Every structure is written in structure tokens, then in C-alpha cells.
CSV table of C-alpha atoms and ligand atoms in Angstrom, one decimal:
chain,number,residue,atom,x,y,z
A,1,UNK,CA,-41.6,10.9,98.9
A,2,UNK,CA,-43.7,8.1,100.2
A,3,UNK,CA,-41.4,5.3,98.8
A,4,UNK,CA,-39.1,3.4,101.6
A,5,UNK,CA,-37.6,-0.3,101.8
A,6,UNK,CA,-36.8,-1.3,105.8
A,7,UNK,CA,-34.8,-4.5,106.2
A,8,UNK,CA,-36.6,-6.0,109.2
A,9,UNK,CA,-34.0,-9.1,109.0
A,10,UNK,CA,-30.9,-10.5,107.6
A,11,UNK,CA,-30.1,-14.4,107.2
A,12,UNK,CA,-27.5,-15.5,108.8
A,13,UNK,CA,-26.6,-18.3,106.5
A,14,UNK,CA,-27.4,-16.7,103.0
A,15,UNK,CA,-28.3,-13.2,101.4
A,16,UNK,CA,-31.8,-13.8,102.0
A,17,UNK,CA,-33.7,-10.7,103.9
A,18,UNK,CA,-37.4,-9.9,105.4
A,19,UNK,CA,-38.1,-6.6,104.7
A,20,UNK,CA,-41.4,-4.0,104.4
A,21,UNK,CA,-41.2,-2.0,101.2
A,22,UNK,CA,-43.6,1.2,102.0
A,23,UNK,CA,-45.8,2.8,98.6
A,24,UNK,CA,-48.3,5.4,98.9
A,25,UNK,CA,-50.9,2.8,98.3
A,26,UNK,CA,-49.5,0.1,101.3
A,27,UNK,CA,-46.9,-1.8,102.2
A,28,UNK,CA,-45.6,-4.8,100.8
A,29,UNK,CA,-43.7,-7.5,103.8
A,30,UNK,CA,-41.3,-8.6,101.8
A,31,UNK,CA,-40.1,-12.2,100.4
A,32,UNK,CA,-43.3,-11.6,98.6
A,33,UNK,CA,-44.5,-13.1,95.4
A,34,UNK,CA,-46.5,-10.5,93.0
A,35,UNK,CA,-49.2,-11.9,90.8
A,36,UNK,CA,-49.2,-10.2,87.4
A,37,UNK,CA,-52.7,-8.8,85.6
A,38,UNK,CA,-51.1,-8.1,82.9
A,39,UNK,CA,-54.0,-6.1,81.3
A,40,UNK,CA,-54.9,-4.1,84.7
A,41,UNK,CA,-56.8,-7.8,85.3
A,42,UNK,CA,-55.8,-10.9,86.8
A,43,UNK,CA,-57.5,-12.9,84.3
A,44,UNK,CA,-60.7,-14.6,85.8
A,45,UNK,CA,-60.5,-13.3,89.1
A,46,UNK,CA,-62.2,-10.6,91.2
A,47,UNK,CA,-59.5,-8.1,92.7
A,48,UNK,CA,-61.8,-8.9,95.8
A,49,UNK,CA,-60.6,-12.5,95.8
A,50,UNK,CA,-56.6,-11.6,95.2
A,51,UNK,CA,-57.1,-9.6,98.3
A,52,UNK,CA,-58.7,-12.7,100.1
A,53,UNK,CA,-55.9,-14.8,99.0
A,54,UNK,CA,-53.1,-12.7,100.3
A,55,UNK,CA,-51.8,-10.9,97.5
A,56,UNK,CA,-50.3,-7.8,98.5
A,57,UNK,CA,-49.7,-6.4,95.2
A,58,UNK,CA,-50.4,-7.3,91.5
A,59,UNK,CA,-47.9,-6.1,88.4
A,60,UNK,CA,-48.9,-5.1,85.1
A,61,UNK,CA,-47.8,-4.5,82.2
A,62,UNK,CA,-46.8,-1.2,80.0
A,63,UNK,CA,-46.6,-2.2,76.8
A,64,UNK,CA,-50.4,-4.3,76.9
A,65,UNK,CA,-52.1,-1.0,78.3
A,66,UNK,CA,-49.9,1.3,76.3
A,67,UNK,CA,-51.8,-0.4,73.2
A,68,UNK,CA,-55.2,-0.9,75.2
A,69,UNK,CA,-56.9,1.0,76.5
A,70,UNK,CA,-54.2,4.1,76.2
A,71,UNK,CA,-52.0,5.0,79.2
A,72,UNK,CA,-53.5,8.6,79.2
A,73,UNK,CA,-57.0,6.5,79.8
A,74,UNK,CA,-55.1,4.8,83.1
A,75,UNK,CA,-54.3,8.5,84.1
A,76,UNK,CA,-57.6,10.4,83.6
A,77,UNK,CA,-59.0,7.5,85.7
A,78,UNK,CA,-56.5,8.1,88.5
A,79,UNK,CA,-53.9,5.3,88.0
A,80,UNK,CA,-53.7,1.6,87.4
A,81,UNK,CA,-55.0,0.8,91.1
A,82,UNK,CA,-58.3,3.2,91.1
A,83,UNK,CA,-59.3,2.0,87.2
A,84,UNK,CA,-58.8,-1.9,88.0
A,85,UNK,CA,-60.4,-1.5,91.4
A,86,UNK,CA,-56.9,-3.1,93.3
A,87,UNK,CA,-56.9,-1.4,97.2
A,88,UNK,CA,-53.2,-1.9,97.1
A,89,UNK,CA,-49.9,-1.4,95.4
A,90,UNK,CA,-49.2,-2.1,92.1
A,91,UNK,CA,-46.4,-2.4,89.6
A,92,UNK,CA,-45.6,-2.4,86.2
A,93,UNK,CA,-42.8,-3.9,83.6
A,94,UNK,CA,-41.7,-1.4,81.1
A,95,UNK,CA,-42.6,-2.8,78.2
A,96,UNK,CA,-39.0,-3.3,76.7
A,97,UNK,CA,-39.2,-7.4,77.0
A,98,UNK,CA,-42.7,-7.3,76.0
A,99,UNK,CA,-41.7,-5.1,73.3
A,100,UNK,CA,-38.9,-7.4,72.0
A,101,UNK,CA,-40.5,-10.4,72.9
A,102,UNK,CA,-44.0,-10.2,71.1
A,103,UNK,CA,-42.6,-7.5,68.7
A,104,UNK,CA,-39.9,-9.7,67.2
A,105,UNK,CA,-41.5,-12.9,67.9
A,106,UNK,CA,-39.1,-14.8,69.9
A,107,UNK,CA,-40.2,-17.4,72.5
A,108,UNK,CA,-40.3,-16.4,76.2
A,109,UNK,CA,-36.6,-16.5,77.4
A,110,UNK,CA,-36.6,-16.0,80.7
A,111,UNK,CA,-35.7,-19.9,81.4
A,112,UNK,CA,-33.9,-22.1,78.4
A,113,UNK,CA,-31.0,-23.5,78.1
A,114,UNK,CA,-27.8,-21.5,77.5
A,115,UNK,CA,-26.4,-24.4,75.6
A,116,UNK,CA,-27.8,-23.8,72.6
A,117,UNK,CA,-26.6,-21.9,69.1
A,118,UNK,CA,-26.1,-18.4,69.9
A,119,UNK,CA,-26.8,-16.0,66.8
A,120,UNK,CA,-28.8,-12.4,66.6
A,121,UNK,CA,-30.7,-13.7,64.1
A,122,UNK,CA,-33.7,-13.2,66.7
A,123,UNK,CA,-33.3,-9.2,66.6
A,124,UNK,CA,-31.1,-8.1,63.4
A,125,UNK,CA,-31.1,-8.7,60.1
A,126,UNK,CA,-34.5,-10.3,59.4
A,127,UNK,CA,-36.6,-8.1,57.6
A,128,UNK,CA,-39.4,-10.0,59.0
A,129,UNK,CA,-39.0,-8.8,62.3
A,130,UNK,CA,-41.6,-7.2,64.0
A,131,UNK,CA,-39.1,-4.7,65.8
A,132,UNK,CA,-36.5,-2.7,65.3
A,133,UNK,CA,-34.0,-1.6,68.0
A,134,UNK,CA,-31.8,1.2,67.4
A,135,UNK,CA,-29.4,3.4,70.0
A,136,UNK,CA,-32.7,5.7,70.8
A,137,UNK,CA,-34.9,3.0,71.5
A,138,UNK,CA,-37.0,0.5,69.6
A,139,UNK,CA,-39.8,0.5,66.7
A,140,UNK,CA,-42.4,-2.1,67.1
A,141,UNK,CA,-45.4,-3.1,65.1
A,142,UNK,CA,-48.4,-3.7,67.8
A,143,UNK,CA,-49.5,-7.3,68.1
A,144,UNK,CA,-52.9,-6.2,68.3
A,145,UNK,CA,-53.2,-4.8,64.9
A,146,UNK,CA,-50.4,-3.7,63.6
A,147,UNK,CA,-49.9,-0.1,63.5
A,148,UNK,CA,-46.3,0.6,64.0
A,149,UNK,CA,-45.1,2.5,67.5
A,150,UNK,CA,-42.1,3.3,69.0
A,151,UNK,CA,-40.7,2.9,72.6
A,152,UNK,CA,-38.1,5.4,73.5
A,153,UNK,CA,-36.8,5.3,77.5
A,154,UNK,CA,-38.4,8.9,77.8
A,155,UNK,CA,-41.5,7.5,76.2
A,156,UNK,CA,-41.6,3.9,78.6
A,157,UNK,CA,-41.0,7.0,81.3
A,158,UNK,CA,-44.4,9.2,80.3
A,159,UNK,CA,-46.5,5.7,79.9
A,160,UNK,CA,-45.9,4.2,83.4
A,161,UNK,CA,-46.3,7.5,84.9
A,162,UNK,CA,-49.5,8.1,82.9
A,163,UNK,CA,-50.5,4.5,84.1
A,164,UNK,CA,-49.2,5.4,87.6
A,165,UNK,CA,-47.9,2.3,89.3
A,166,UNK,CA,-46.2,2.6,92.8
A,167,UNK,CA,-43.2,0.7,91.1
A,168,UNK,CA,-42.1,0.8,87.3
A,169,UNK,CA,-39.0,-0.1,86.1
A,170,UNK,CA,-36.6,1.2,83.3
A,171,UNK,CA,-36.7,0.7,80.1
A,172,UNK,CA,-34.3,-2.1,79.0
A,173,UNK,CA,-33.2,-3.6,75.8
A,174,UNK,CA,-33.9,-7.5,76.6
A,175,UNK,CA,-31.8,-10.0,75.2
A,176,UNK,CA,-31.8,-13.8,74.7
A,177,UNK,CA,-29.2,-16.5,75.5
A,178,UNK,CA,-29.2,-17.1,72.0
A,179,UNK,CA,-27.1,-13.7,71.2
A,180,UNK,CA,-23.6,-13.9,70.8
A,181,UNK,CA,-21.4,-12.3,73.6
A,182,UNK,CA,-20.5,-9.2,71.6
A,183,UNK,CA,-24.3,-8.3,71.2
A,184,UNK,CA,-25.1,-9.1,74.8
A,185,UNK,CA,-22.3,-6.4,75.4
A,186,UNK,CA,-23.5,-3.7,72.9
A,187,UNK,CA,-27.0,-4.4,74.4
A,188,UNK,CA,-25.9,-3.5,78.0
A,189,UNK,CA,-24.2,-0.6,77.1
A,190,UNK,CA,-27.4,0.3,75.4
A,191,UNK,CA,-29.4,-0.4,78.8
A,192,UNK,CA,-26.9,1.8,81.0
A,193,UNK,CA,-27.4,4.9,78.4
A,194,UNK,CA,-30.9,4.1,78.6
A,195,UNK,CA,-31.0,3.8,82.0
A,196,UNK,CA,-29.4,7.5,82.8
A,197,UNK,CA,-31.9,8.6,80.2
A,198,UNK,CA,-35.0,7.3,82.4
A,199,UNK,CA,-33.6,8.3,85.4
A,200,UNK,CA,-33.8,11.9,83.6
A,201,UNK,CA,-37.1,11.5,82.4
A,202,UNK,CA,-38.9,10.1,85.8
A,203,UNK,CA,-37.3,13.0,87.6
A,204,UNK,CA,-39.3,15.6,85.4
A,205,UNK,CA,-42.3,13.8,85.6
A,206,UNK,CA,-42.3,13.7,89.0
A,207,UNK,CA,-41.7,17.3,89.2
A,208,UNK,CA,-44.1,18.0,86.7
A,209,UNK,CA,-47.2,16.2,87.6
A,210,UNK,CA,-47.7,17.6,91.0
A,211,UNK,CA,-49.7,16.1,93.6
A,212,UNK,CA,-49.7,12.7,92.2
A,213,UNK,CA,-48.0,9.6,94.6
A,214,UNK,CA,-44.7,9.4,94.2
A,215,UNK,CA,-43.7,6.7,91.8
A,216,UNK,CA,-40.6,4.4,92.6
A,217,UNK,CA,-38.5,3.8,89.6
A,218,UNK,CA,-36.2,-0.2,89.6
A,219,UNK,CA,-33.5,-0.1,87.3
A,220,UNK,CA,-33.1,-3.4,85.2
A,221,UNK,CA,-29.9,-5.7,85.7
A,222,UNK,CA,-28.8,-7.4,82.3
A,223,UNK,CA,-26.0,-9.2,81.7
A,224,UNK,CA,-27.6,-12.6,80.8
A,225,UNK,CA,-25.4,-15.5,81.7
A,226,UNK,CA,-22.1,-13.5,81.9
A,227,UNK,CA,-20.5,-13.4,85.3
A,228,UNK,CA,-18.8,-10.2,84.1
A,229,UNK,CA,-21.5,-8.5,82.8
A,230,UNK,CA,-24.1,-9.4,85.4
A,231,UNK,CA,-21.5,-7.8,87.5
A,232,UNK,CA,-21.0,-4.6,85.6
A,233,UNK,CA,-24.2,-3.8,85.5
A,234,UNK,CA,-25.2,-4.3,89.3
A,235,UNK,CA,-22.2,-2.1,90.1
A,236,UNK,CA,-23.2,0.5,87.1
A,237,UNK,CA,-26.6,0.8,87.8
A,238,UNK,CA,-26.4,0.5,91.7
A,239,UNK,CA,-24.0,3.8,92.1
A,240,UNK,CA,-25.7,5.7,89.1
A,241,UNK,CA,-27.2,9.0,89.9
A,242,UNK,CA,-28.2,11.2,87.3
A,243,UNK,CA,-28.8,15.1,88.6
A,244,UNK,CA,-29.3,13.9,91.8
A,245,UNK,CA,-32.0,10.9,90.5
A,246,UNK,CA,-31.0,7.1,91.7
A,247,UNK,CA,-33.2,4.0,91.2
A,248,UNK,CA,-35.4,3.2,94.1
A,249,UNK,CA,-35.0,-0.8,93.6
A,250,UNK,CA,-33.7,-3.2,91.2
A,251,UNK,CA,-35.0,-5.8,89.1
A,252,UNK,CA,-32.7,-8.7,87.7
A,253,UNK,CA,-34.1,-9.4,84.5
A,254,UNK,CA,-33.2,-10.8,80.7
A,255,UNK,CA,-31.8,-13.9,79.7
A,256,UNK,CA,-31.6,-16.4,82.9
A,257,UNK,CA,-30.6,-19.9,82.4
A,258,UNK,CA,-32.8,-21.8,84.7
A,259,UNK,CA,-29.5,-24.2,85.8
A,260,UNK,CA,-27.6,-21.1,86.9
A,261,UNK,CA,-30.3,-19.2,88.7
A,262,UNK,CA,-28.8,-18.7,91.7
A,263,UNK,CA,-25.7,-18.0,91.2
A,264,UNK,CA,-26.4,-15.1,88.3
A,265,UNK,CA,-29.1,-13.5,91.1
A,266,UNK,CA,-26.1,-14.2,94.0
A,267,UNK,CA,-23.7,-12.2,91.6
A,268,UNK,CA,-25.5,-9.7,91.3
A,269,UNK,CA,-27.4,-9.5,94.9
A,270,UNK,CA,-23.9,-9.4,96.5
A,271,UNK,CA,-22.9,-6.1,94.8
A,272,UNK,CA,-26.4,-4.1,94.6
A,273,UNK,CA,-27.2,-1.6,97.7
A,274,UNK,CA,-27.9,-3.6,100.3
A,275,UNK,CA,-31.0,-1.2,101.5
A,276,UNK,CA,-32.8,-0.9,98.3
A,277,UNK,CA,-35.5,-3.6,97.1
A,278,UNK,CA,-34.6,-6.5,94.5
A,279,UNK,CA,-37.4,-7.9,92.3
A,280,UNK,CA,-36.5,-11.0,90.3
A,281,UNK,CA,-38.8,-10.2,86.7
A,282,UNK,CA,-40.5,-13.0,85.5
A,283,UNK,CA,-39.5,-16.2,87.7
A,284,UNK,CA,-42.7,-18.0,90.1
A,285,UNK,CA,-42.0,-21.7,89.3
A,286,UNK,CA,-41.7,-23.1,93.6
A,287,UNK,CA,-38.3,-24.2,93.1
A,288,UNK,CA,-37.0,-21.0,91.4
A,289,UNK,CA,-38.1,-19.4,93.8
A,290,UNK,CA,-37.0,-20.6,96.9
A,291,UNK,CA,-33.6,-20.2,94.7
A,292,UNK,CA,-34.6,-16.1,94.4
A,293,UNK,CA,-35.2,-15.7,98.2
A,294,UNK,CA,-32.0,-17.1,99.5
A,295,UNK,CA,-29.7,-15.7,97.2
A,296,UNK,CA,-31.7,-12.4,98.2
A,297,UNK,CA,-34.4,-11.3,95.9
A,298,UNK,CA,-37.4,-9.5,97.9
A,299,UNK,CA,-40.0,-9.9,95.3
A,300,UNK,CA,-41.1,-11.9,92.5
A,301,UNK,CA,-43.5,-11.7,89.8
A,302,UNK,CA,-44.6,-14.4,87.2
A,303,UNK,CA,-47.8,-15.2,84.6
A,304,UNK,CA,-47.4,-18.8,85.2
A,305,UNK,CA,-50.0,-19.7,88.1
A,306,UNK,CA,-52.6,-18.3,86.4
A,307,UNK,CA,-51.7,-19.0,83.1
A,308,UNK,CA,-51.4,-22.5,83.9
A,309,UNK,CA,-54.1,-22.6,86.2
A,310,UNK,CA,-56.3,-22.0,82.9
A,311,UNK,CA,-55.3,-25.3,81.5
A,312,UNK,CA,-55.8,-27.0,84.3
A,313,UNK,CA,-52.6,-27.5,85.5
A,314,UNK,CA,-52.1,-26.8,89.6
A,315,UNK,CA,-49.8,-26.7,92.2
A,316,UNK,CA,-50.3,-29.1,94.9
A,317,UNK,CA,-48.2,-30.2,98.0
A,318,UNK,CA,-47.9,-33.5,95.9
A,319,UNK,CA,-46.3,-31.6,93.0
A,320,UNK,CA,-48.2,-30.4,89.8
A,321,UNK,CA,-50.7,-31.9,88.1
A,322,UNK,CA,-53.8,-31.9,85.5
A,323,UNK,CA,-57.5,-32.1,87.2
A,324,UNK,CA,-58.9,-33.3,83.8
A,325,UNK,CA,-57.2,-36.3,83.9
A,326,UNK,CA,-59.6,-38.6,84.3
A,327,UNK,CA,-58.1,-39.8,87.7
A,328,UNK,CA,-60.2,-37.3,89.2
A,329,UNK,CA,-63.5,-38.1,88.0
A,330,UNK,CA,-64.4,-39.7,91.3
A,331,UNK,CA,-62.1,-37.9,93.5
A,332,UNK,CA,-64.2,-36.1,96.3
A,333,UNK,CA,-61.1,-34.3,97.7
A,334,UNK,CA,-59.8,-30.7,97.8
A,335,UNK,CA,-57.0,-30.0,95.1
A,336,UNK,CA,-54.6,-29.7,97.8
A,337,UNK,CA,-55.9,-30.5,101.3
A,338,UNK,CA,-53.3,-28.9,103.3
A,339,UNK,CA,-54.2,-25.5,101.4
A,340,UNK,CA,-56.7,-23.0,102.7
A,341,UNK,CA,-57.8,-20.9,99.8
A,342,UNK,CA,-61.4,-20.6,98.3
A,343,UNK,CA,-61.6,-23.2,95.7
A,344,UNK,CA,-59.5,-26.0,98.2
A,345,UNK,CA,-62.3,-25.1,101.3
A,346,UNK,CA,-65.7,-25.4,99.0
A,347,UNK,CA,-64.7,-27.5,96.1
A,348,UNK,CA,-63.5,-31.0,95.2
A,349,UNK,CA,-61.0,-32.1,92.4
A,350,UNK,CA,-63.9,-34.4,91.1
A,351,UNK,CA,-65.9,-30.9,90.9
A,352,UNK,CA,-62.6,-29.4,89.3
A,353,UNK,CA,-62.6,-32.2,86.6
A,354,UNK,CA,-66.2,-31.6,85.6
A,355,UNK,CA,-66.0,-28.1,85.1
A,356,UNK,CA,-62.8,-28.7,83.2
A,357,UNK,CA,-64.2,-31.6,81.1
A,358,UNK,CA,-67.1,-29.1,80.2
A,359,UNK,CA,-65.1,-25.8,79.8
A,360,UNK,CA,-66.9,-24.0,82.3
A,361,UNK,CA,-65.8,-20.5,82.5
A,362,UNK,CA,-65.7,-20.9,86.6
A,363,UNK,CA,-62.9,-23.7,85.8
A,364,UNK,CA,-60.7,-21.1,85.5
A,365,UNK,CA,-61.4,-19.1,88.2
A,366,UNK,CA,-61.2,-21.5,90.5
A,367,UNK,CA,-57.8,-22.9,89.8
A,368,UNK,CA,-56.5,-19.4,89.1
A,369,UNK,CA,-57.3,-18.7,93.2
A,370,UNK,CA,-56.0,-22.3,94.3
A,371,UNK,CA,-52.7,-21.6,92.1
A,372,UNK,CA,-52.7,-17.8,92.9
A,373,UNK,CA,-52.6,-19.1,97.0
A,374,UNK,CA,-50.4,-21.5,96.8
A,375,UNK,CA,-47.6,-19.5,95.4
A,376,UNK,CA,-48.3,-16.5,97.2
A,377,UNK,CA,-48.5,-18.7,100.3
A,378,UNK,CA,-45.1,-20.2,99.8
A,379,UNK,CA,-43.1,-16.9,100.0
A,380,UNK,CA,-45.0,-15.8,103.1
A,381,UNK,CA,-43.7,-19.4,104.4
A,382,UNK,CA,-40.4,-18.6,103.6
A,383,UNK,CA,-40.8,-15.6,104.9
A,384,UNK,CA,-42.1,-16.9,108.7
A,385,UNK,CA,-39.5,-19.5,107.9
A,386,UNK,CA,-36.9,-16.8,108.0
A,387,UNK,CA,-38.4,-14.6,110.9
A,388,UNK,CA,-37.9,-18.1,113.1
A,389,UNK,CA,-34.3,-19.1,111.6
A,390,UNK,CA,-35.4,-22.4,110.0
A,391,UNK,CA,-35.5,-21.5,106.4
A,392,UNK,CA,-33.2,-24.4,105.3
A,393,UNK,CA,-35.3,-26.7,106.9
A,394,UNK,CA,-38.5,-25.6,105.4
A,395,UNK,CA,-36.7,-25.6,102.2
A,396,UNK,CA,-36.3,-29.4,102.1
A,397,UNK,CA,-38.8,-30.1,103.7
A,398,UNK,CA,-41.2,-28.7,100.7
A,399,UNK,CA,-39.0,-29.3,97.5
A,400,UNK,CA,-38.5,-33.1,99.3
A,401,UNK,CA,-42.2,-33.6,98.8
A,402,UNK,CA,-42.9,-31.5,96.1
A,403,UNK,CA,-40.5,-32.3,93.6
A,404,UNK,CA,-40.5,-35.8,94.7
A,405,UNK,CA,-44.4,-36.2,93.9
A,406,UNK,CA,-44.0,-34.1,91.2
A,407,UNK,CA,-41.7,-36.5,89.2
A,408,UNK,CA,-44.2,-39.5,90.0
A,409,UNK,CA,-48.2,-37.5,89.4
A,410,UNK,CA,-46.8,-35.5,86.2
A,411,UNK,CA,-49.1,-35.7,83.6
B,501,ZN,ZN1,-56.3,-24.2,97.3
């Protein structure tokens, strides 16, 4: 088995660590942020380039390659990493939030406010509804077309092995904050059976398909915004083993209310095994996730600095902000000219604006690298920041400018 995590250091002051999680395809120095290709391509962007801008690793997702092209495609090419051209490791999601979330409909909820009506409207009793979630798994009309499939934890099992990520995670019934308490209950139950049931499942695959790398399987902490829960399942899930099977890492995931980030991750972090990796699913905004590292998250993945980056929206040491605002026009500067990426050493945000203004394919390209850096750039900071004790420091230090200018240059 080619899969280790080695804790290199331990803050003193917080639950944050530096770590090296080892794949067959590299290692990952850990903080580290993941950028996601959710289709086995980081939209825009040469796999040459994420390389150049220091990503170690790139996620993807099930469920998209599941539908297209066909996770036995992934495999007769020799995994995600081969097909997509991507010299490193790679991960992929399950497909059970992608599965609830574009199946039924509901808006992304990885960050909303708790405060809101809870009902299950969302995922029973509409006949609307674009999946169905039962005890054995769920039944889901494809986006794409929709031809009606089902995702059972055995099946999310056989797709990411057939796609053949270094890390995939388990198959998890993903809930909102909008669900009453009693659902979020019956759903974690669901997740722990689910979870044995993939633990099962990876270990005959691995058995099974001989000679392939070894795959690392995270189990998926629910529990949304209940301290009890979140508890209950970082104690469950961190002790199970199934015929000898235990997950390899964690992911916190589900319903996170962006207020209480940090102390739902520190619940959690303070009970999961210390020397297995933590990835928090879904969160990249710079102040989240400066929140994930010191309450003790290794790795982080999220669609937003490309996604954004598309709209052009960036990240900047003066906070975010549109280049086609017309502000730029004129502007002969780099998008952020303390940054060293690509676009920020050969292009200017009056450049930026044009190609913007005249939705020129390289627009996105361009900003997708700049945004890409920036975050990736970040964790590794927080990572030196750590290795030389003055993390706190660095902290306020960036959020003081960054949040500051953010408040004044949003537009
Ligand atoms: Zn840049």
C-alpha cells in the first residue's frame, strides 16, 4: 500500500498541522489547497500551467464522469491522471452531493445561513424531484439528459475505482441546513450504514483489480450544524473498521454554516485520528480557509477560483474585484502586483479588461491562473507560516488587508 500521511509539525497554539500525505502518483505537503477539474479538466487551463502554478493535486468529480465520458472509459485509459494528462495526484468526490444537489435541484449548501425555515421539502415528498433517496442508495435522473441512474455505495465504490483517483471518498447522503433535525439524524445513520458498506466494497476492489495503485478511501463527516452529531459521526466513522478495512482520511462535508465554520471543523478535528488526513469538501473562499487550517484541516478543495475567475471576478491582495469595471480601462498594472503567477508577470488589468469587454476566450484563462495562484499560494503561506511559528501573525496580517480592501473595491 503506497498511501501514508506523516505529520511533519504540530501547532502549538491551535490544531493546525504540516504534514506530507504520500500517493502512488506523489506527494502532497500538506495545508494544501486542491483545485477541482471537475470534468477531468480545470476549465480553461493547460494541466501544464496548474503544474507551473503550484498545484499539487487537482479533484474531480464522480458523478460528472460517471455520466461523461463513462468511468470504464477513465479505466481503459489508465485512470483519471493518465487520460487528463495531470503528472500528479488526483482526487475525486463521490458523487453523493453532486447527486443530491443537481439531481434534486437544491442550491449549493455548503455555506448559507442556518437561520432559515428548516423543512425536507428539498428531498421528500415532491414528485418533482429529480432524486430519490432510499436506505440502499439514491435514484437520480442525469442532468445531462435525463435518463434515470442509480447511485448505490457499492456502485460510487466501482466508479472511483474505475476512474482511479489516489483519493475518493465514500458515498454520503448530503443534507441541507434546511432539514429538520430528525432528518439530519435519519440521514447520518444512513451515511454510517453506507459508510461500512463502502468500506466493504473498496476492500474487494482493491483485491480484485490487481496491480493497479492503491486507492485511499476518506470517509465523509456529516452532522450539519449539530454539535452532537458532528461529534457522533467523527467518533463513528474514525474507529470503524469493517473486516479489517478503515478509511485512510476524512473529509468534513454537508451542511456548514459559514458563521460557525470553525467551530463545527474544531469539533470534529479534536476527535478524528490524529494521524490520518482531513480534507474540508467544498470550502476555498481566503477567509474560510485560514479558518480550515487552524482548526486543523490538511486539505481543501473548492470550484470557486476558477469559477469566478470566468466572470471576471479575482482575488487580489487588495480584496476581490471585477477587471471589467471600467476602472481598469487605463490601468497598466498587474492584477495583483505582489503575485507571481503567469498572467500577473506578462499581463496588465487594462489588458484583462479588454479581453473581458470582448469575451475573449483567453479572458478566462488568464484569470483562472492568477485566481488558481493566489489561492494555492495562500495555503503554502500558511503553511511556511506554520513551519516558522508565526501563523497568527500572518493571519492578520492578510485578512487585515484583504478583507479591509475588500469591503472598500467590491464591485
Ligand atoms: Zn497573479
Amino acid at each position: 500500500m503506497s498511501f501514508s500521511f506523516d505529520i511533519k509539525k504540530s501547532d502549538s497554539g491551535s490544531l493546525a498541522r504540516i504534514g506530507t500525505i504520500n500517493t502512488p502518483h506523489g506527494p502532497i505537503q500538506t495545508p494544501a489547497f486542491i483545485p477541482v477539474g471537475t470534468k477531468a479538466t480545470v476549465k480553461s487551463v493547460l494541466p501544464e500551467s496548474m503544474k507551473d502554478l503550484g498545484s499539487q493535486a487537482l479533484l474531480s468529480n464522480a458523478y460528472h464522469l460517471y455520466l461523461q465520458p463513462g468511468s470504464d472509459i477513465l479505466d481503459e485509459a489508465g485512470g483519471l491522471a493518465k487520460f487528463m494528462n495531470w503528472p500528479g495526484p488526483t482526487f475525486t468526490d463521490s458523487g453523493g452531493f453532486q447527486v443530491l444537489s443537481l439531481g434534486v435541484g437544491f442550491k449549493k449548501v455548503l455555506a448559507m445561513d442556518a437561520q432559515t425555515t428548516r423543512h425536507d421539502d428539498v428531498i421528500a415528498g415532491n414528485k418533482d424531484r429529480l432524486a430519490h433517496v432510499d436506505d440502499e442508495g439514491v435514484t437520480f435522473k442525469s442532468h445531462l439528459d435525463g435518463s434515470m441512474h442509480r447511485f448505490t455505495p457499492e456502485v460510487s465504490m466501482q466508479v472511483q475505482h474505475q476512474i482511479g483517483a489516489d483519493i475518493m471518498f465514500a458515498f454520503d447522503e448530503c443534507t441541507t441546513l434546511h432539514n429538520t433535525r430528525p432528518y439530519q439524524e435519519l440521514a447520518m445513520d444512513r451515511t454510517y450504514a453506507w459508510a461500512i458498506r463502502c468500506l466493504d466494497e473498496h476492500k474487494r476492489l482493491t483485491e480484485e483489480r490487481v496491480g493497479k495503485p492503491y486507492q485511499a478511501l476518506f470517509g465523509v463527516i456529516q452532522g450539519a450544524q449539530y454539535e452532537d452529531l458532528r461529534k457522533k459521526a467523527a467518533t463513528d466513522l474514525g474507529s470503524l473498521e469493517s473486516n479489517g478495512q478503515s478509511f485512510d482520511g476524512f473529509g468534513i462535508g454537508g451542511a456548514l454554516d459559514k458563521g460557525q465554520l470553525g467551530t463545527i471543523v474544531s469539533w470534529v478535528n479534536e476527535i478524528l485520528p490524529e494521524d490520518k488526513p482531513r480534507h474540508l469538501l467544498g470550502i476555498g473562499a481566503p477567509e474560510d480557509l485560514f479558518v480550515g487550517v487552524e482548526n486543523g484541516c490538511d486539505t481543501f478543495d473548492c470550484v470557486l477560483a476558477s469559477r469566478i475567475a470566468r466572470t471576471s471576478a479575482v482575488y487580489t491582495m487588495e480584496g476581490r474585484f471585477n477587471l471589467s469595471n471600467s476602472r481598469f480601462k487605463r490601468d497598466f498594472t498587474p492584477i495583483d502586483s505582489e503575485c507571481d503567477c503567469y498572467t500577473c508577470t506578462h499581463y496588465t488589468r487594462a489588458y484583462m479588461h479588454h479581453v473581458f469587454r470582448g469575451k475573449e476566450i483567453i479572458s478566462a484563462t488568464l484569470a483562472t491562473i492568477h485566481n488558481e495562484r493566489f489561492i494555492v499560494r495562500l495555503v503554502d503561506q500558511m503553511r511556511q507560516a506554520l513551519l516558522d511559528g508565526n501563523f497568527a501573525d500572518m493571519k492578520a496580517d492578510f485578512l487585515g488587508r484583504y478583507l479591509h480592501r475588500s469591503g472598500q473595491a467590491r464591485d
